[in-house]
mmCIF file of C-alpha atoms in Angstrom:
data_model
loop_
_atom_site.group_PDB
_atom_site.id
_atom_site.type_symbol
_atom_site.label_atom_id
_atom_site.label_comp_id
_atom_site.label_asym_id
_atom_site.label_seq_id
_atom_site.Cartn_x
_atom_site.Cartn_y
_atom_site.Cartn_z
ATOM 1 C CA GLY A 1 101.743 81.943 84.313
ATOM 2 C CA GLU A 2 98.595 81.469 86.143
ATOM 3 C CA ASN A 3 95.418 81.378 84.366
ATOM 4 C CA VAL A 4 92.023 82.000 86.062
ATOM 5 C CA GLU A 5 88.868 80.931 84.671
ATOM 6 C CA GLN A 6 85.649 82.184 86.421
ATOM 7 C CA HIS A 7 81.918 81.341 85.774
ATOM 8 C CA PRO A 8 79.081 82.294 85.455
ATOM 9 C CA SER A 9 79.795 85.486 83.880
ATOM 10 C CA THR A 10 76.173 86.664 84.849
ATOM 11 C CA LEU A 11 74.064 85.603 87.826
ATOM 12 C CA SER A 12 70.524 86.572 88.679
ATOM 13 C CA VAL A 13 68.945 85.561 92.123
ATOM 14 C CA GLN A 14 65.966 86.509 94.127
ATOM 15 C CA GLU A 15 66.493 88.255 97.335
ATOM 16 C CA GLY A 16 67.173 85.674 99.968
ATOM 17 C CA ASP A 17 68.399 83.132 97.644
ATOM 18 C CA SER A 18 72.007 81.740 97.762
ATOM 19 C CA ALA A 19 74.611 82.673 94.981
ATOM 20 C CA VAL A 20 77.701 80.570 94.054
ATOM 21 C CA ILE A 21 80.407 81.748 91.921
ATOM 22 C CA LYS A 22 83.237 79.319 90.818
ATOM 23 C CA CYS A 23 86.765 79.898 89.708
ATOM 24 C CA THR A 24 89.572 77.527 88.490
ATOM 25 C CA TYR A 25 93.242 78.084 88.366
ATOM 26 C CA SER A 26 96.122 76.350 86.424
ATOM 27 C CA ASP A 27 99.151 77.054 88.706
ATOM 28 C CA SER A 28 99.227 74.151 91.362
ATOM 29 C CA ALA A 29 101.860 76.337 93.363
ATOM 30 C CA SER A 30 99.206 79.122 93.979
ATOM 31 C CA ASN A 31 98.306 79.302 97.606
ATOM 32 C CA TYR A 32 96.418 82.500 97.983
ATOM 33 C CA PHE A 33 92.834 83.237 96.672
ATOM 34 C CA PRO A 34 91.096 86.485 97.164
ATOM 35 C CA TRP A 35 87.647 87.724 96.221
ATOM 36 C CA TYR A 36 86.875 91.189 95.241
ATOM 37 C CA LYS A 37 83.361 93.046 94.912
ATOM 38 C CA GLN A 38 83.330 95.855 92.594
ATOM 39 C CA GLU A 39 80.348 98.276 92.174
ATOM 40 C CA LEU A 40 80.033 100.178 89.027
ATOM 41 C CA GLY A 41 82.727 102.933 88.731
ATOM 42 C CA LYS A 42 84.122 101.841 92.120
ATOM 43 C CA ARG A 43 87.260 100.115 93.301
ATOM 44 C CA PRO A 44 87.649 96.388 93.723
ATOM 45 C CA GLN A 45 86.929 95.787 97.475
ATOM 46 C CA LEU A 46 88.423 92.863 99.071
ATOM 47 C CA ILE A 47 85.828 90.718 100.610
ATOM 48 C CA ILE A 48 87.288 87.322 101.667
ATOM 49 C CA ASP A 49 90.439 85.394 100.908
ATOM 50 C CA ILE A 50 91.663 81.972 101.621
ATOM 51 C CA ARG A 51 94.915 80.620 101.893
ATOM 52 C CA SER A 52 95.935 76.979 100.908
ATOM 53 C CA ASN A 53 96.395 75.627 104.460
ATOM 54 C CA VAL A 54 92.458 75.731 104.799
ATOM 55 C CA GLY A 55 89.673 74.314 102.771
ATOM 56 C CA GLU A 56 86.961 76.874 103.969
ATOM 57 C CA LYS A 57 86.522 80.194 105.464
ATOM 58 C CA LYS A 58 83.514 82.048 106.445
ATOM 59 C CA ASP A 59 82.671 85.552 107.166
ATOM 60 C CA GLN A 60 79.041 86.363 108.138
ATOM 61 C CA ARG A 61 76.923 85.596 104.932
ATOM 62 C CA ILE A 62 79.874 84.929 102.702
ATOM 63 C CA ALA A 63 82.081 81.985 102.605
ATOM 64 C CA VAL A 64 84.870 80.611 100.278
ATOM 65 C CA THR A 65 85.811 76.940 99.674
ATOM 66 C CA LEU A 66 88.980 75.751 98.184
ATOM 67 C CA ASN A 67 89.880 72.392 96.402
ATOM 68 C CA LYS A 68 93.440 72.264 95.711
ATOM 69 C CA THR A 69 93.388 68.810 94.147
ATOM 70 C CA ALA A 70 90.986 70.114 91.548
ATOM 71 C CA LYS A 71 92.409 73.586 91.567
ATOM 72 C CA HIS A 72 89.275 75.253 92.005
ATOM 73 C CA PHE A 73 87.665 77.724 94.503
ATOM 74 C CA SER A 74 84.205 79.160 95.015
ATOM 75 C CA LEU A 75 82.516 81.990 96.658
ATOM 76 C CA HIS A 76 79.242 81.383 98.405
ATOM 77 C CA ILE A 77 76.690 84.354 99.444
ATOM 78 C CA THR A 78 73.837 83.208 101.536
ATOM 79 C CA GLU A 79 70.679 85.140 102.219
ATOM 80 C CA THR A 80 71.450 87.709 99.499
ATOM 81 C CA GLN A 81 70.325 91.212 99.563
ATOM 82 C CA PRO A 82 69.883 93.926 96.810
ATOM 83 C CA GLU A 83 73.177 95.637 97.978
ATOM 84 C CA ASP A 84 75.007 92.413 97.165
ATOM 85 C CA SER A 85 74.432 93.393 93.497
ATOM 86 C CA ALA A 86 77.884 93.997 91.840
ATOM 87 C CA VAL A 87 80.724 92.412 89.844
ATOM 88 C CA TYR A 88 82.724 89.846 91.711
ATOM 89 C CA PHE A 89 86.163 88.831 90.604
ATOM 90 C CA CYS A 90 88.246 85.830 91.844
ATOM 91 C CA ALA A 91 92.030 86.118 91.548
ATOM 92 C CA ALA A 92 95.146 84.211 92.199
ATOM 93 C CA PRO A 93 98.746 85.116 92.541
ATOM 94 C CA ASN A 94 101.008 84.884 89.327
ATOM 95 C CA GLY A 95 103.781 82.302 90.220
ATOM 96 C CA HIS A 96 104.884 80.895 93.494
ATOM 97 C CA ASN A 97 104.547 84.107 95.688
ATOM 98 C CA GLN A 98 101.701 84.074 98.218
ATOM 99 C CA GLY A 99 101.086 87.529 97.264
ATOM 100 C CA GLY A 100 102.448 89.570 94.283
ATOM 101 C CA LYS A 101 100.617 90.405 91.353
ATOM 102 C CA LEU A 102 97.155 89.043 90.937
ATOM 103 C CA ILE A 103 95.625 87.444 87.921
ATOM 104 C CA PHE A 104 91.895 88.093 87.734
ATOM 105 C CA GLY A 105 89.095 85.956 86.605
ATOM 106 C CA GLN A 106 86.680 87.541 84.075
ATOM 107 C CA GLY A 107 84.186 88.582 86.610
ATOM 108 C CA THR A 108 80.548 87.715 87.490
ATOM 109 C CA GLU A 109 77.825 90.258 87.410
ATOM 110 C CA LEU A 110 75.494 89.333 90.245
ATOM 111 C CA SER A 111 71.953 90.799 90.285
ATOM 112 C CA VAL A 112 69.909 90.314 93.306
ATOM 113 C CA LYS A 113 66.056 91.007 92.537
ATOM 114 C CA PRO A 114 64.057 92.366 95.521
ATOM 115 C CA ALA B 1 91.234 103.475 108.687
ATOM 116 C CA ALA B 2 93.212 105.211 106.117
ATOM 117 C CA GLY B 3 92.956 103.976 102.672
ATOM 118 C CA VAL B 4 94.973 104.035 99.282
ATOM 119 C CA ILE B 5 94.886 107.530 97.876
ATOM 120 C CA GLN B 6 94.942 108.255 94.318
ATOM 121 C CA SER B 7 95.150 111.413 92.348
ATOM 122 C CA PRO B 8 93.764 112.695 90.184
ATOM 123 C CA ARG B 9 90.573 110.915 90.133
ATOM 124 C CA HIS B 10 89.680 112.063 86.623
ATOM 125 C CA LEU B 11 91.961 113.047 83.939
ATOM 126 C CA ILE B 12 91.191 114.057 80.215
ATOM 127 C CA LYS B 13 94.126 114.336 77.837
ATOM 128 C CA GLU B 14 94.443 114.564 74.035
ATOM 129 C CA LYS B 15 96.442 111.966 71.887
ATOM 130 C CA ARG B 16 100.199 112.125 72.215
ATOM 131 C CA GLU B 17 99.947 114.036 75.528
ATOM 132 C CA THR B 18 101.498 112.810 78.746
ATOM 133 C CA ALA B 19 99.971 112.062 82.054
ATOM 134 C CA THR B 20 101.155 111.306 85.394
ATOM 135 C CA LEU B 21 99.032 109.289 88.041
ATOM 136 C CA LYS B 22 99.792 109.363 91.681
ATOM 137 C CA CYS B 23 99.324 106.821 94.421
ATOM 138 C CA TYR B 24 99.830 106.955 98.105
ATOM 139 C CA PRO B 25 99.567 103.575 99.857
ATOM 140 C CA ILE B 26 98.116 102.815 103.040
ATOM 141 C CA PRO B 27 100.535 103.840 105.846
ATOM 142 C CA ARG B 28 103.132 101.183 106.607
ATOM 143 C CA HIS B 29 102.435 99.491 103.331
ATOM 144 C CA ASP B 30 105.655 99.131 101.376
ATOM 145 C CA THR B 31 104.350 97.350 98.119
ATOM 146 C CA VAL B 32 102.474 99.107 95.463
ATOM 147 C CA TYR B 33 100.756 97.739 92.385
ATOM 148 C CA TRP B 34 99.314 99.209 89.332
ATOM 149 C CA TYR B 35 96.413 97.851 87.396
ATOM 150 C CA GLN B 36 94.554 98.950 84.366
ATOM 151 C CA GLN B 37 90.833 98.255 83.695
ATOM 152 C CA GLY B 38 88.921 98.732 80.632
ATOM 153 C CA PRO B 39 85.175 98.936 80.389
ATOM 154 C CA GLY B 40 83.673 95.450 81.209
ATOM 155 C CA GLN B 41 87.127 94.007 81.894
ATOM 156 C CA ASP B 42 88.981 92.598 84.718
ATOM 157 C CA PRO B 43 91.944 94.450 86.118
ATOM 158 C CA GLN B 44 95.166 93.873 84.244
ATOM 159 C CA PHE B 45 98.404 93.961 86.193
ATOM 160 C CA LEU B 46 100.939 96.544 84.854
ATOM 161 C CA ILE B 47 103.700 96.907 87.364
ATOM 162 C CA SER B 48 104.694 96.649 91.131
ATOM 163 C CA PHE B 49 107.024 97.843 93.434
ATOM 164 C CA TYR B 50 108.465 96.483 96.785
ATOM 165 C CA GLU B 51 110.606 98.620 98.963
ATOM 166 C CA LYS B 52 111.139 100.985 96.228
ATOM 167 C CA MET B 53 112.415 98.555 93.658
ATOM 168 C CA GLN B 54 110.453 97.220 90.797
ATOM 169 C CA SER B 55 109.263 93.821 91.758
ATOM 170 C CA ASP B 56 107.245 92.677 88.846
ATOM 171 C CA LYS B 57 106.347 93.736 85.330
ATOM 172 C CA GLY B 58 103.146 92.842 83.325
ATOM 173 C CA SER B 59 101.660 94.102 80.123
ATOM 174 C CA ILE B 60 102.819 97.661 80.578
ATOM 175 C CA PRO B 61 103.577 99.579 77.344
ATOM 176 C CA ASP B 62 107.195 100.949 76.760
ATOM 177 C CA ARG B 63 105.429 104.331 76.703
ATOM 178 C CA PHE B 64 104.658 103.993 80.386
ATOM 179 C CA SER B 65 107.003 104.064 83.322
ATOM 180 C CA ALA B 66 106.776 104.072 86.940
ATOM 181 C CA GLN B 67 108.579 104.391 90.157
ATOM 182 C CA GLN B 68 108.249 104.224 93.990
ATOM 183 C CA PHE B 69 109.613 107.034 96.030
ATOM 184 C CA SER B 70 111.360 107.076 99.449
ATOM 185 C CA ASP B 71 107.955 107.853 101.073
ATOM 186 C CA TYR B 72 106.595 104.875 99.395
ATOM 187 C CA HIS B 73 104.149 106.838 97.145
ATOM 188 C CA SER B 74 104.255 105.864 93.453
ATOM 189 C CA GLU B 75 103.822 107.610 90.158
ATOM 190 C CA LEU B 76 102.738 105.934 86.818
ATOM 191 C CA ASN B 77 103.897 108.246 83.970
ATOM 192 C CA MET B 78 102.234 107.739 80.573
ATOM 193 C CA SER B 79 103.572 109.300 77.320
ATOM 194 C CA SER B 80 102.378 109.628 73.852
ATOM 195 C CA LEU B 81 98.945 108.774 74.998
ATOM 196 C CA GLU B 82 96.678 106.751 72.592
ATOM 197 C CA LEU B 83 92.743 106.388 72.451
ATOM 198 C CA GLY B 84 93.261 102.881 73.635
ATOM 199 C CA ASP B 85 94.857 104.109 76.988
ATOM 200 C CA SER B 86 91.425 105.357 78.095
ATOM 201 C CA ALA B 87 90.644 103.086 81.188
ATOM 202 C CA LEU B 88 90.414 103.210 84.859
ATOM 203 C CA TYR B 89 93.870 102.856 86.420
ATOM 204 C CA PHE B 90 93.988 101.516 89.988
ATOM 205 C CA CYS B 91 96.658 101.328 92.495
ATOM 206 C CA ALA B 92 96.877 98.773 95.329
ATOM 207 C CA SER B 93 98.932 98.368 98.265
ATOM 208 C CA SER B 94 99.923 95.607 100.554
ATOM 209 C CA LEU B 95 102.118 95.048 103.648
ATOM 210 C CA GLY B 96 104.945 93.155 102.219
ATOM 211 C CA SER B 97 104.853 91.210 98.794
ATOM 212 C CA LEU B 98 102.836 88.492 100.389
ATOM 213 C CA GLY B 99 100.107 90.677 101.900
ATOM 214 C CA GLU B 100 96.510 91.433 100.843
ATOM 215 C CA GLN B 101 96.045 93.950 98.233
ATOM 216 C CA TYR B 102 93.802 96.968 99.112
ATOM 217 C CA PHE B 103 92.780 99.043 96.139
ATOM 218 C CA GLY B 104 92.794 102.981 95.784
ATOM 219 C CA PRO B 105 89.618 104.590 94.290
ATOM 220 C CA GLY B 106 91.231 104.634 90.786
ATOM 221 C CA THR B 107 91.840 107.246 88.169
ATOM 222 C CA ARG B 108 89.586 107.472 85.140
ATOM 223 C CA LEU B 109 91.908 108.542 82.218
ATOM 224 C CA THR B 110 90.146 109.649 79.030
ATOM 225 C CA VAL B 111 92.071 110.203 75.914
ATOM 226 C CA THR B 112 90.346 112.245 73.201
#
């Protein structure tokens, strides 16, 4: 089955700086990669996703890049703000389905210092 | 926009008791997933349903069972509760098995 590795586990940046979180996956057939933001005690919130037919997707201050050859994808947050502080999870589907059950990375706790 | 609804939001049970968690998917969503999240952990997949049929099964104990009803809501039944079952239980829904998954607010289960 799919295995997802995420790093770093913690990331501290100054407000206004950029933050990058990286994930690798094992199943070359995976073709859908969502990112979730989770505040303490709250639900995981889908913030952006990418499908394998594109290499990059951007939505305002967040972007995701995908390298299928290397089997890794990254989340980029620019002009970070204190409200970006949360735990971020990458995920990949288990198996060949574009959707289906998600296997999550271990999470990255992002702290944005004012 | 309507979101995934879960009830109850908090539940306290004693060991060996039973619990039932309910999930109401986003309208028109036909696929439901259940995840368990321990403190400081990533969500772990338990089970999913597509069009009222079980579509996949993860690390769900035999003490747990689930089903999806004709109105697409789902229930997770947990019996012989153990202390280690204390966790956040999230339900997510999607449109079809290939759609984006949107999570509900979760049920915090505490077993004492």
